[in-house]
Amino acid sequence: MGKGDKDWKAKAKKLKAKLERARQRLERLAAPPTSAAGVIAPPAAKVVQISPLAPAGFPDLPPVAGVEFAAGTAGVRYKGRTDVMLARLAPGTAVAGAFTRSSTRAACVLDCQAKIGKDSPEGAAILVNSGNANAFTGAAGQASVDALCAGVAQTLGLPAGRVFTSSTGVIGEPLPHERILSVLDDLSGQLDAGGIEAAARAIMTTDTFPKGAMAEVETDTGPIRIVGIAKGSGMIAPDMATMLVYIFTDATIPVASLQKIVSRNLDTSFNAITVDSDTSTSDALIVAATGKGPGKPLTNLRLREARDFEAALAGVMQDLAHQVVRDGEGATKFVEIRVTGAETAADAHRVAMAVANSPLVKTAIAGEDANWGRVVAAVGKSGAKADRDLLTIRFGDMVLAEKGWRVPDYDEAAASAYMKNQELVIGVDLGLGTAAKSVWTCDLTHRYIDINADYRS
Amino acid sequence: MGKGDKDWKAKAKKLKAKLERARQRLERLAAPPTSAAGVIAPPAAKVVQISPLAPAGFPDLPPVAGVEFAAGTAGVRYKGRTDVMLARLAPGTAVAGAFTRSSTRAACVLDCQAKIGKDSPEGAAILVNSGNANAFTGAAGQASVDALCAGVAQTLGLPAGRVFTSSTGVIGEPLPHERILSVLDDLSGQLDAGGIEAAARAIMTTDTFPKGAMAEVETDTGPIRIVGIAKGSGMIAPDMATMLVYIFTDATIPVASLQKIVSRNLDTSFNAITVDSDTSTSDALIVAATGKGPGKPLTNLRLREARDFEAALAGVMQDLAHQVVRDGEGATKFVEIRVTGAETAADAHRVAMAVANSPLVKTAIAGEDANWGRVVAAVGKSGAKADRDLLTIRFGDMVLAEKGWRVPDYDEAAASAYMKNQELVIGVDLGLGTAAKSVWTCDLTHRYIDINADYRS
C-alpha cells in the first residue's frame, strides 16, 4: 500500500467517524414526531439561556428602612442551589397582598390569606422556598406551613401569625420542611438590608433572570422608597394575583389603605399578563410597608403624596409584571395586546386575553408571520360583543384591517417587517364603545415545549 | 495511482458529500431556540407525515341514495391541488346543520345559517373549497358567496337558496371565486354516487388524512344509511359546531326533527373536542337527509327506528369528531379527559375543557410525564366549583391522587409507564355531585409550532 493510499484510507476513516457522529446527532434531533424522543427537550435545552427579552441587569435596589433579607441553600429539591429566602420586617409593618383564586390553591396561600391585612404592632417575616410548591399535599401541606411559621417565629421572636410563607416548584410532593428549618438559624444570622438581589435569585425556578424594580416618591419630610422582586416564567395567567411577588416600602400607611391600593392596581399589572393561560396554585403578591422611612405618613389616600405613592407602587407592580412576561418560558417577543373601543371593560379584557392566549396568534408571532387573520379569529371566539365589520386591527401604528376587511393599501411586506421587532403592539379596536384594556404576553416557541415536556412542575 | 487508492479516494469523496449534507441538515435542525430560525418549521415539517393516530385507511363508504359527489382542481391557492368539492342532493332533501358562534364568522357561514333548516321540495347542493376561508373579507366575501351560489344554482338547475357553501383556508384574502366558477361545469359532469373519498380529500388543509365514517340502521322496510366526511386539524375548539363536516343519509325525516337530533348530539361530539382552544371563523356541520332510501320514514322521534337513527347519527358524529382530534396538528397522543362527580353539567364541561386546553397538561403528555399536579392546577383555574380535598385524579384505571394528595402507594414508575400509551384517559372526579363529561384532545408537540409558525391560516 503506497503512502497516498494510506492517506486516503485514513481520511475516509476520519470522515466515516465524523459522519457517524453527525448521523447520531441527526437521529436525536430529527426523531419523527411520533416518537417520544421528538418531544423531549434536546440536550441544548438544558443549558439555561437568559431570555432575549431580559433587562440589561438586575437594578440597583436601595435598602428600605425596616427590611432585611437573607438567602440560603436548603436542598429542598436540588443540592447546591440557593432555594430559600427570608425577609424580616420591622415592628408595625403593614402587610397587604393578593393571591390566586385557584380552587386548588396551596396550603401556604390559604395560610397567607388568613393572616394578611391585619393591623399589628409586631414585627413580621416572609419565608419563601423554591423547588417544591407544597400544593395538593393534603393535611401534610398545612402541617409543613405550621412548622415553618413556628420555626421562623421562634428564630426571630415573632408571633407565628405574622409569618407569611410561599412555596414554588413541583406540585404534589411533600415539602421536606425540616431541611428549611435546619437553615433558619444561619439565615437569621445573615439578615442584611442589602440582601435583596440574593433573595430574588433564591425564588427562581424556570426563571432565566432575577426580577427587581424600584421607585421613590418625594414628600415634604423625605422620600418614600419602594422596591420589589418577583419570580415567574411559566404557569402564568394570574387570577386576582400573580406568581410570587414581594414589594417592600418604608412608607407609613394603614394596612387597609395599603390593601386598597394593591387591589385596585392588579388589573393593570399582574392580572394583565399571561404566558400560557395556566393559572398557578401558588400565586402570591405581598406588599409590606414598614413605616420606618422619612416620608410623610399616608393617612389619607386623597393626599397628593398618597396619590404619588399609589402611582409609584402601580409602576413597580407593572414593571415586575412585565418582567415576568419577558421571562415567559421560551419567549422571544414581548407583545402588548391593546384593545380599545369595547362596550364594557369586561369585554375589553376578554378580547385582550383571548388574543393573548391564542396558540395560533402566539405561534404566528414566533414565526414572525403578520397573520392578522388569527387575531380576528381570536376576537371572534372571545365571547365578547364584537361586530366583524367595525373591527380595526393594527400592528404598531400600521392599520392592517378595518371595516371587515384588510385595508385597500395593505402592505404585506411592511407588516412582515414589523413582525421582526422584539417588542410588538397588536391593536384591536372594536368600534363599539370607549372601554380599553392592555395585556402583555409573549410568543409560543419550541423552547416552551422543551421546558414543559421536560420540567416537572 | 493503484486501484485500491482510487477506491479509497472515491469512498472519501462520497463520505465527504454525505457529511456535507448531514452538516447542512444539522444546521437547519439545531438552530438555537433564541433565534427566529428556531421557530420556523424545519424543511422536514413540510413533508406531510400522516398522523400516528390515523385510522388504518379511509373507510369503505357505501353510496347513499340521492347524493352524488365530484371533486376538482380550481387552483384557489395552490396549483394542482384538489381543492373543491361539489355534492348534489336529491329533490326534497332535508338539510340541517350547526355553525360556529364566533362573532367574526365567515360570509359563507352566515349564508348557510340563513338557509338551513327550511322545508323544500327542491334539490340542493353543497360546494366547498379549501385554500381560502373567505373570512373577514367584508362585502367582497358575501359577493363571492352570492356568485358561487348563483353559479351552482344555474349549473345544476336549483334555486340559489338551496346551495350551501363552505370555505376553509387562509383568513382575510379575497376568495378568487371565478376560479371555482370556471370548474363548475366539469364538476357537474363528474357527479357520481361513489365520489365521496375524493370529496373528503378535496376539503383537507393541514389535515394529514381524509376523514370518513358510516352507520346503517335497520328498519322494517330496509336499511337507512348514514355516511359522513370531515376536515379539521388545527384551530379546533368548536363552539356549537365544528370544523367542516358533511353527513349524508337516505333517511326520510322532517327537517325540524333532523335539526333537533343534530343539535342535541353536538355536546358529545363536536362540542366535546379541542386541539388548541382556538375556535374557527368557519366551523360548519351540515347533515342532509335525502329521503331516497328504503328505510321507514322517521315521522316521530319516539319511534324505535328514530331512536336507532339518532344513536347511529350520534355515533357517526362522534367518530368524525374523534378523527379530527386524531389529526390534531402535531398530535402523537389521543386523550380523553373524563370528568365525573361535578355538581352541574356546566362545571363538568368547564373542568374538562380547562384540563384539555392547558398547555402545561398537553406538553406533559407530549413528554410522557405523569404530571398529575398540572391536572390539579388546571382544575383549580377552571372556575368550576371544586374542593381540593375531594378531588380524585386517575390515569387510566390507576388512582394517582385523592383526598387532596397523592395516594399512599403512589407508583411513579407505573404512572410513567402508562403515559407511554398512544391513547390515554385522564380521569378527574370532583366528588361533589353526579354530573359528568368527557372531552377529547391531543398533546402539544414541537410539530404544532412547526405547522403554525409557518402555515398562514
PDB file of C-alpha atoms in Angstrom, chain A residues 1 4-6 8-9 11-13 15-16 18-23 25-26 29-30 32-36 38-42 44-45 49-50 52 101-107 110 135-140 171-175 234-236 239 276-281 329-330 332 354 357-361 363-364 366-374 376-389 391-393 401-406 410 412 416 443-457, chain B residues 1 4-6 8-9 11-13 15-16 18-23 25-26 29-30 32-36 38-42 49-52 101-107 110 135-140 171-174 234-236 239 276-281 329-332 354 357-361 363-374 376-382 384-389 391 393 401-406 410 412 416 420 422 443-457:
ATOM      1  CA  MET A   1       0.000   0.000   0.000  1.00  0.00           C
ATOM      2  CA  GLY A   4      -1.266   8.136  -0.985  1.00  0.00           C
ATOM      3  CA  ASP A   5      -3.389   5.080  -0.487  1.00  0.00           C
ATOM      4  CA  LYS A   6      -2.793   5.199   3.250  1.00  0.00           C
ATOM      5  CA  TRP A   8      -6.939   8.412   1.610  1.00  0.00           C
ATOM      6  CA  LYS A   9      -7.790   5.448   3.796  1.00  0.00           C
ATOM      7  CA  LYS A  11      -9.091  10.378   5.574  1.00  0.00           C
ATOM      8  CA  ALA A  12     -12.017   8.093   4.716  1.00  0.00           C
ATOM      9  CA  LYS A  13     -11.885   6.579   8.186  1.00  0.00           C
ATOM     10  CA  LEU A  15     -14.811  11.138   7.565  1.00  0.00           C
ATOM     11  CA  LYS A  16     -16.694   7.961   8.348  1.00  0.00           C
ATOM     12  CA  LYS A  18     -17.485  12.208  11.606  1.00  0.00           C
ATOM     13  CA  LEU A  19     -20.416  11.064   9.513  1.00  0.00           C
ATOM     14  CA  GLU A  20     -21.454   8.562  12.166  1.00  0.00           C
ATOM     15  CA  ARG A  21     -21.419  11.264  14.822  1.00  0.00           C
ATOM     16  CA  ALA A  22     -23.429  13.561  12.562  1.00  0.00           C
ATOM     17  CA  ARG A  23     -25.832  10.717  11.843  1.00  0.00           C
ATOM     18  CA  ARG A  25     -26.932  13.810  16.218  1.00  0.00           C
ATOM     19  CA  LEU A  26     -29.367  13.964  13.350  1.00  0.00           C
ATOM     20  CA  LEU A  29     -32.676  15.929  16.591  1.00  0.00           C
ATOM     21  CA  ALA A  30     -34.842  14.695  13.791  1.00  0.00           C
ATOM     22  CA  PRO A  32     -40.128  11.799  13.922  1.00  0.00           C
ATOM     23  CA  PRO A  33     -42.914  13.447  15.895  1.00  0.00           C
ATOM     24  CA  THR A  34     -44.420  10.049  16.574  1.00  0.00           C
ATOM     25  CA  SER A  35     -41.580   9.039  18.859  1.00  0.00           C
ATOM     26  CA  ALA A  36     -41.229  10.212  22.416  1.00  0.00           C
ATOM     27  CA  GLY A  38     -39.127  14.089  19.380  1.00  0.00           C
ATOM     28  CA  VAL A  39     -40.810  15.935  22.200  1.00  0.00           C
ATOM     29  CA  ILE A  40     -38.239  15.595  24.942  1.00  0.00           C
ATOM     30  CA  ALA A  41     -36.028  18.636  25.227  1.00  0.00           C
ATOM     31  CA  PRO A  42     -32.838  18.203  23.226  1.00  0.00           C
ATOM     32  CA  ALA A  44     -29.215  22.068  24.280  1.00  0.00           C
ATOM     33  CA  ALA A  45     -32.431  22.987  26.117  1.00  0.00           C
ATOM     34  CA  GLN A  49     -30.134  30.716  28.265  1.00  0.00           C
ATOM     35  CA  ILE A  50     -31.121  34.087  29.612  1.00  0.00           C
ATOM     36  CA  PRO A  52     -33.507  37.622  24.975  1.00  0.00           C
ATOM     37  CA  ARG A 101     -58.256  32.338  43.206  1.00  0.00           C
ATOM     38  CA  SER A 102     -57.492  28.800  42.074  1.00  0.00           C
ATOM     39  CA  SER A 103     -59.789  26.330  43.838  1.00  0.00           C
ATOM     40  CA  THR A 104     -56.798  24.017  44.274  1.00  0.00           C
ATOM     41  CA  ARG A 105     -54.523  26.602  45.865  1.00  0.00           C
ATOM     42  CA  ALA A 106     -51.624  25.640  48.051  1.00  0.00           C
ATOM     43  CA  ALA A 107     -51.639  25.440  51.850  1.00  0.00           C
ATOM     44  CA  LEU A 110     -54.550  29.715  52.291  1.00  0.00           C
ATOM     45  CA  ALA A 135     -49.504  22.358  46.655  1.00  0.00           C
ATOM     46  CA  PHE A 136     -52.004  19.490  46.654  1.00  0.00           C
ATOM     47  CA  THR A 137     -50.243  17.924  49.608  1.00  0.00           C
ATOM     48  CA  GLY A 138     -53.323  17.484  51.819  1.00  0.00           C
ATOM     49  CA  ALA A 139     -53.078  17.760  55.591  1.00  0.00           C
ATOM     50  CA  ALA A 140     -49.290  17.334  55.368  1.00  0.00           C
ATOM     51  CA  ILE A 171     -46.854  20.145  42.824  1.00  0.00           C
ATOM     52  CA  GLY A 172     -47.969  17.120  44.839  1.00  0.00           C
ATOM     53  CA  GLU A 173     -44.702  16.206  46.532  1.00  0.00           C
ATOM     54  CA  PRO A 174     -44.434  16.511  50.322  1.00  0.00           C
ATOM     55  CA  LEU A 175     -42.387  19.581  51.290  1.00  0.00           C
ATOM     56  CA  GLY A 234     -44.477  29.540  33.195  1.00  0.00           C
ATOM     57  CA  MET A 235     -47.944  28.713  34.567  1.00  0.00           C
ATOM     58  CA  ILE A 236     -48.587  32.430  34.227  1.00  0.00           C
ATOM     59  CA  ASP A 239     -56.283  35.460  38.578  1.00  0.00           C
ATOM     60  CA  ASP A 276     -49.618  30.282  28.811  1.00  0.00           C
ATOM     61  CA  SER A 277     -53.153  30.716  30.195  1.00  0.00           C
ATOM     62  CA  ASP A 278     -52.298  28.335  33.029  1.00  0.00           C
ATOM     63  CA  THR A 279     -53.119  29.816  36.419  1.00  0.00           C
ATOM     64  CA  SER A 280     -50.864  28.672  39.227  1.00  0.00           C
ATOM     65  CA  THR A 281     -51.893  27.098  42.522  1.00  0.00           C
ATOM     66  CA  GLU A 329     -40.936  30.261  29.098  1.00  0.00           C
ATOM     67  CA  GLY A 330     -39.366  30.218  25.657  1.00  0.00           C
ATOM     68  CA  THR A 332     -38.543  35.681  22.121  1.00  0.00           C
ATOM     69  CA  ALA A 354     -58.427  35.699  24.004  1.00  0.00           C
ATOM     70  CA  ASN A 357     -53.776  33.268  24.920  1.00  0.00           C
ATOM     71  CA  SER A 358     -54.448  32.081  21.373  1.00  0.00           C
ATOM     72  CA  PRO A 359     -51.848  29.425  20.489  1.00  0.00           C
ATOM     73  CA  LEU A 360     -52.319  30.328  16.827  1.00  0.00           C
ATOM     74  CA  VAL A 361     -51.622  34.017  17.416  1.00  0.00           C
ATOM     75  CA  THR A 363     -47.092  30.717  17.129  1.00  0.00           C
ATOM     76  CA  ALA A 364     -47.611  33.225  14.290  1.00  0.00           C
ATOM     77  CA  ALA A 366     -42.953  33.252  16.968  1.00  0.00           C
ATOM     78  CA  GLY A 367     -42.796  32.669  13.222  1.00  0.00           C
ATOM     79  CA  GLU A 368     -42.764  36.451  12.567  1.00  0.00           C
ATOM     80  CA  ASP A 369     -45.861  35.952  10.417  1.00  0.00           C
ATOM     81  CA  ALA A 370     -48.094  39.053  10.146  1.00  0.00           C
ATOM     82  CA  ASN A 371     -51.103  36.784  10.497  1.00  0.00           C
ATOM     83  CA  TRP A 372     -53.784  39.289  11.494  1.00  0.00           C
ATOM     84  CA  GLY A 373     -56.466  36.780  10.431  1.00  0.00           C
ATOM     85  CA  ARG A 374     -55.712  34.772  13.538  1.00  0.00           C
ATOM     86  CA  VAL A 376     -59.646  38.288  14.043  1.00  0.00           C
ATOM     87  CA  ALA A 377     -60.443  34.637  14.809  1.00  0.00           C
ATOM     88  CA  ALA A 378     -59.374  35.110  18.446  1.00  0.00           C
ATOM     89  CA  VAL A 379     -61.607  38.190  18.767  1.00  0.00           C
ATOM     90  CA  GLY A 380     -64.429  36.080  17.349  1.00  0.00           C
ATOM     91  CA  LYS A 381     -64.047  33.276  19.858  1.00  0.00           C
ATOM     92  CA  SER A 382     -63.693  35.567  22.875  1.00  0.00           C
ATOM     93  CA  GLY A 383     -67.375  35.663  23.674  1.00  0.00           C
ATOM     94  CA  ALA A 384     -67.233  39.459  23.918  1.00  0.00           C
ATOM     95  CA  LYS A 385     -69.552  41.671  21.895  1.00  0.00           C
ATOM     96  CA  ALA A 386     -67.843  42.361  18.584  1.00  0.00           C
ATOM     97  CA  ASP A 387     -69.002  43.311  15.126  1.00  0.00           C
ATOM     98  CA  ARG A 388     -66.847  41.923  12.354  1.00  0.00           C
ATOM     99  CA  ASP A 389     -67.469  44.930  10.163  1.00  0.00           C
ATOM    100  CA  LEU A 391     -63.173  45.901  13.767  1.00  0.00           C
ATOM    101  CA  THR A 392     -59.854  47.648  13.196  1.00  0.00           C
ATOM    102  CA  ILE A 393     -56.629  45.659  13.525  1.00  0.00           C
ATOM    103  CA  ALA A 401     -57.674  45.741   8.529  1.00  0.00           C
ATOM    104  CA  GLU A 402     -60.796  47.790   9.043  1.00  0.00           C
ATOM    105  CA  LYS A 403     -64.495  47.680   8.153  1.00  0.00           C
ATOM    106  CA  GLY A 404     -64.460  43.890   7.995  1.00  0.00           C
ATOM    107  CA  TRP A 405     -61.530  43.554   5.647  1.00  0.00           C
ATOM    108  CA  ARG A 406     -57.899  44.370   5.125  1.00  0.00           C
ATOM    109  CA  TYR A 410     -52.483  46.590   2.668  1.00  0.00           C
ATOM    110  CA  GLU A 412     -47.710  42.556   3.448  1.00  0.00           C
ATOM    111  CA  SER A 416     -43.853  41.287   7.866  1.00  0.00           C
ATOM    112  CA  ASP A 443     -44.818  34.223  21.800  1.00  0.00           C
ATOM    113  CA  LEU A 444     -45.125  30.415  21.884  1.00  0.00           C
ATOM    114  CA  THR A 445     -41.926  28.756  20.739  1.00  0.00           C
ATOM    115  CA  HIS A 446     -40.307  25.342  20.608  1.00  0.00           C
ATOM    116  CA  ARG A 447     -38.497  26.202  23.806  1.00  0.00           C
ATOM    117  CA  TYR A 448     -41.782  26.371  25.768  1.00  0.00           C
ATOM    118  CA  ILE A 449     -42.342  22.753  24.794  1.00  0.00           C
ATOM    119  CA  ASP A 450     -38.740  21.808  25.538  1.00  0.00           C
ATOM    120  CA  ILE A 451     -39.097  23.260  29.014  1.00  0.00           C
ATOM    121  CA  ASN A 452     -42.501  21.820  29.793  1.00  0.00           C
ATOM    122  CA  ALA A 453     -42.261  18.381  28.281  1.00  0.00           C
ATOM    123  CA  ASP A 454     -39.214  18.000  30.478  1.00  0.00           C
ATOM    124  CA  TYR A 455     -39.673  20.052  33.655  1.00  0.00           C
ATOM    125  CA  ARG A 456     -41.855  18.582  36.399  1.00  0.00           C
ATOM    126  CA  SER A 457     -43.876  21.436  37.862  1.00  0.00           C
TER     127      SER A 457
ATOM    128  CA  MET B   1      -2.497   5.543  -8.642  1.00  0.00           C
ATOM    129  CA  GLY B   4      -7.080   0.493  -4.029  1.00  0.00           C
ATOM    130  CA  ASP B   5      -6.071   4.096  -3.903  1.00  0.00           C
ATOM    131  CA  LYS B   6      -8.792   5.101  -6.359  1.00  0.00           C
ATOM    132  CA  TRP B   8     -10.472   4.938  -1.166  1.00  0.00           C
ATOM    133  CA  LYS B   9     -10.450   8.326  -2.847  1.00  0.00           C
ATOM    134  CA  LYS B  11     -15.141   6.487  -0.963  1.00  0.00           C
ATOM    135  CA  ALA B  12     -13.749   9.551   0.805  1.00  0.00           C
ATOM    136  CA  LYS B  13     -15.384  11.820  -1.750  1.00  0.00           C
ATOM    137  CA  LEU B  15     -18.408  10.289   2.502  1.00  0.00           C
ATOM    138  CA  LYS B  16     -17.474  13.955   2.288  1.00  0.00           C
ATOM    139  CA  LYS B  18     -22.714  12.754   2.702  1.00  0.00           C
ATOM    140  CA  LEU B  19     -21.127  14.579   5.608  1.00  0.00           C
ATOM    141  CA  GLU B  20     -21.816  17.934   3.999  1.00  0.00           C
ATOM    142  CA  ARG B  21     -25.468  17.031   3.545  1.00  0.00           C
ATOM    143  CA  ALA B  22     -25.649  15.841   7.150  1.00  0.00           C
ATOM    144  CA  ARG B  23     -23.968  19.048   8.287  1.00  0.00           C
ATOM    145  CA  ARG B  25     -29.408  19.197   7.846  1.00  0.00           C
ATOM    146  CA  LEU B  26     -27.952  19.527  11.326  1.00  0.00           C
ATOM    147  CA  LEU B  29     -32.430  21.363  12.755  1.00  0.00           C
ATOM    148  CA  ALA B  30     -30.186  22.596  15.531  1.00  0.00           C
ATOM    149  CA  PRO B  32     -30.699  27.769  18.675  1.00  0.00           C
ATOM    150  CA  PRO B  33     -34.147  28.324  20.148  1.00  0.00           C
ATOM    151  CA  THR B  34     -33.496  32.004  20.738  1.00  0.00           C
ATOM    152  CA  SER B  35     -33.142  32.746  17.041  1.00  0.00           C
ATOM    153  CA  ALA B  36     -36.044  33.238  14.713  1.00  0.00           C
ATOM    154  CA  GLY B  38     -35.521  28.052  15.693  1.00  0.00           C
ATOM    155  CA  VAL B  39     -39.231  28.595  15.455  1.00  0.00           C
ATOM    156  CA  ILE B  40     -39.674  28.381  11.728  1.00  0.00           C
ATOM    157  CA  ALA B  41     -40.677  24.928  10.614  1.00  0.00           C
ATOM    158  CA  PRO B  42     -37.632  23.000   9.501  1.00  0.00           C
ATOM    159  CA  GLN B  49     -46.456  12.801   7.642  1.00  0.00           C
ATOM    160  CA  ILE B  50     -49.725  11.042   8.317  1.00  0.00           C
ATOM    161  CA  SER B  51     -50.766  11.386  11.952  1.00  0.00           C
ATOM    162  CA  PRO B  52     -49.636   8.382  14.011  1.00  0.00           C
ATOM    163  CA  ARG B 101     -70.801  31.069  17.150  1.00  0.00           C
ATOM    164  CA  SER B 102     -67.702  33.139  16.514  1.00  0.00           C
ATOM    165  CA  SER B 103     -68.591  36.813  16.253  1.00  0.00           C
ATOM    166  CA  THR B 104     -66.190  37.115  13.313  1.00  0.00           C
ATOM    167  CA  ARG B 105     -67.650  34.215  11.341  1.00  0.00           C
ATOM    168  CA  ALA B 106     -67.225  33.936   7.621  1.00  0.00           C
ATOM    169  CA  ALA B 107     -69.707  35.105   4.987  1.00  0.00           C
ATOM    170  CA  LEU B 110     -73.764  33.461   7.756  1.00  0.00           C
ATOM    171  CA  ALA B 135     -63.450  35.000   6.275  1.00  0.00           C
ATOM    172  CA  PHE B 136     -63.036  38.652   7.244  1.00  0.00           C
ATOM    173  CA  THR B 137     -63.351  39.682   3.632  1.00  0.00           C
ATOM    174  CA  GLY B 138     -66.074  42.285   4.152  1.00  0.00           C
ATOM    175  CA  ALA B 139     -68.654  42.930   1.470  1.00  0.00           C
ATOM    176  CA  ALA B 140     -66.478  41.139  -1.085  1.00  0.00           C
ATOM    177  CA  ILE B 171     -58.347  34.272   6.510  1.00  0.00           C
ATOM    178  CA  GLY B 172     -58.571  37.802   5.115  1.00  0.00           C
ATOM    179  CA  GLU B 173     -57.644  37.150   1.500  1.00  0.00           C
ATOM    180  CA  PRO B 174     -60.278  37.770  -1.192  1.00  0.00           C
ATOM    181  CA  GLY B 234     -55.906  22.997  13.864  1.00  0.00           C
ATOM    182  CA  MET B 235     -57.985  25.953  15.102  1.00  0.00           C
ATOM    183  CA  ILE B 236     -60.144  23.301  16.720  1.00  0.00           C
ATOM    184  CA  ASP B 239     -68.418  26.297  19.779  1.00  0.00           C
ATOM    185  CA  ASP B 276     -55.742  24.140  20.581  1.00  0.00           C
ATOM    186  CA  SER B 277     -58.614  26.120  22.150  1.00  0.00           C
ATOM    187  CA  ASP B 278     -58.806  28.278  19.045  1.00  0.00           C
ATOM    188  CA  THR B 279     -62.331  28.449  17.661  1.00  0.00           C
ATOM    189  CA  SER B 280     -62.549  28.837  13.895  1.00  0.00           C
ATOM    190  CA  THR B 281     -64.381  31.506  11.956  1.00  0.00           C
ATOM    191  CA  GLU B 329     -51.827  19.410  14.408  1.00  0.00           C
ATOM    192  CA  GLY B 330     -48.723  17.670  15.706  1.00  0.00           C
ATOM    193  CA  ALA B 331     -50.711  15.131  17.750  1.00  0.00           C
ATOM    194  CA  THR B 332     -48.977  11.986  18.966  1.00  0.00           C
ATOM    195  CA  ALA B 354     -59.660  23.552  31.274  1.00  0.00           C
ATOM    196  CA  ASN B 357     -56.725  23.111  26.847  1.00  0.00           C
ATOM    197  CA  SER B 358     -53.957  23.507  29.421  1.00  0.00           C
ATOM    198  CA  PRO B 359     -50.650  23.937  27.571  1.00  0.00           C
ATOM    199  CA  LEU B 360     -48.874  22.543  30.622  1.00  0.00           C
ATOM    200  CA  VAL B 361     -51.006  19.379  30.698  1.00  0.00           C
ATOM    201  CA  THR B 363     -46.838  19.381  26.951  1.00  0.00           C
ATOM    202  CA  ALA B 364     -46.549  16.970  29.885  1.00  0.00           C
ATOM    203  CA  ILE B 365     -48.492  14.394  27.846  1.00  0.00           C
ATOM    204  CA  ALA B 366     -46.169  15.040  24.893  1.00  0.00           C
ATOM    205  CA  GLY B 367     -43.212  14.430  27.215  1.00  0.00           C
ATOM    206  CA  GLU B 368     -44.878  11.258  28.604  1.00  0.00           C
ATOM    207  CA  ASP B 369     -44.593  12.832  32.043  1.00  0.00           C
ATOM    208  CA  ALA B 370     -47.196  11.567  34.554  1.00  0.00           C
ATOM    209  CA  ASN B 371     -47.573  15.126  35.793  1.00  0.00           C
ATOM    210  CA  TRP B 372     -50.917  14.923  37.585  1.00  0.00           C
ATOM    211  CA  GLY B 373     -50.047  18.089  39.518  1.00  0.00           C
ATOM    212  CA  ARG B 374     -50.688  20.064  36.346  1.00  0.00           C
ATOM    213  CA  VAL B 376     -54.869  19.616  39.583  1.00  0.00           C
ATOM    214  CA  ALA B 377     -53.722  23.131  38.678  1.00  0.00           C
ATOM    215  CA  ALA B 378     -55.974  23.105  35.591  1.00  0.00           C
ATOM    216  CA  VAL B 379     -58.966  22.014  37.677  1.00  0.00           C
ATOM    217  CA  GLY B 380     -58.158  24.862  40.050  1.00  0.00           C
ATOM    218  CA  LYS B 381     -58.119  27.524  37.353  1.00  0.00           C
ATOM    219  CA  SER B 382     -61.284  26.300  35.614  1.00  0.00           C
ATOM    220  CA  ALA B 384     -65.857  25.472  38.326  1.00  0.00           C
ATOM    221  CA  LYS B 385     -66.795  24.513  41.859  1.00  0.00           C
ATOM    222  CA  ALA B 386     -64.107  22.152  43.131  1.00  0.00           C
ATOM    223  CA  ASP B 387     -62.829  21.163  46.541  1.00  0.00           C
ATOM    224  CA  ARG B 388     -59.132  20.349  46.593  1.00  0.00           C
ATOM    225  CA  ASP B 389     -59.608  17.748  49.303  1.00  0.00           C
ATOM    226  CA  LEU B 391     -60.563  15.512  44.147  1.00  0.00           C
ATOM    227  CA  ILE B 393     -57.177  12.004  39.782  1.00  0.00           C
ATOM    228  CA  ALA B 401     -54.297  11.226  43.939  1.00  0.00           C
ATOM    229  CA  GLU B 402     -57.274  11.508  46.236  1.00  0.00           C
ATOM    230  CA  LYS B 403     -58.358  13.419  49.348  1.00  0.00           C
ATOM    231  CA  GLY B 404     -56.126  16.355  48.500  1.00  0.00           C
ATOM    232  CA  TRP B 405     -52.929  14.373  47.981  1.00  0.00           C
ATOM    233  CA  ARG B 406     -51.306  11.558  46.062  1.00  0.00           C
ATOM    234  CA  TYR B 410     -48.333   6.130  44.604  1.00  0.00           C
ATOM    235  CA  GLU B 412     -44.370   6.850  39.760  1.00  0.00           C
ATOM    236  CA  SER B 416     -44.864   6.851  33.791  1.00  0.00           C
ATOM    237  CA  LYS B 420     -46.226   5.663  27.006  1.00  0.00           C
ATOM    238  CA  GLN B 422     -50.857   6.284  22.462  1.00  0.00           C
ATOM    239  CA  ASP B 443     -50.903  16.548  23.090  1.00  0.00           C
ATOM    240  CA  LEU B 444     -48.978  19.756  22.272  1.00  0.00           C
ATOM    241  CA  THR B 445     -45.762  18.980  20.440  1.00  0.00           C
ATOM    242  CA  HIS B 446     -42.997  20.754  18.548  1.00  0.00           C
ATOM    243  CA  ARG B 447     -44.798  19.892  15.356  1.00  0.00           C
ATOM    244  CA  TYR B 448     -47.786  22.091  16.282  1.00  0.00           C
ATOM    245  CA  ILE B 449     -45.361  25.011  16.408  1.00  0.00           C
ATOM    246  CA  ASP B 450     -43.646  23.927  13.187  1.00  0.00           C
ATOM    247  CA  ILE B 451     -47.002  23.892  11.426  1.00  0.00           C
ATOM    248  CA  ASN B 452     -48.341  27.140  12.854  1.00  0.00           C
ATOM    249  CA  ALA B 453     -45.272  29.323  12.812  1.00  0.00           C
ATOM    250  CA  ASP B 454     -45.149  28.523   9.134  1.00  0.00           C
ATOM    251  CA  TYR B 455     -48.677  27.987   7.802  1.00  0.00           C
ATOM    252  CA  ARG B 456     -50.747  31.078   7.033  1.00  0.00           C
ATOM    253  CA  SER B 457     -54.298  30.273   8.152  1.00  0.00           C
TER     254      SER B 457
END
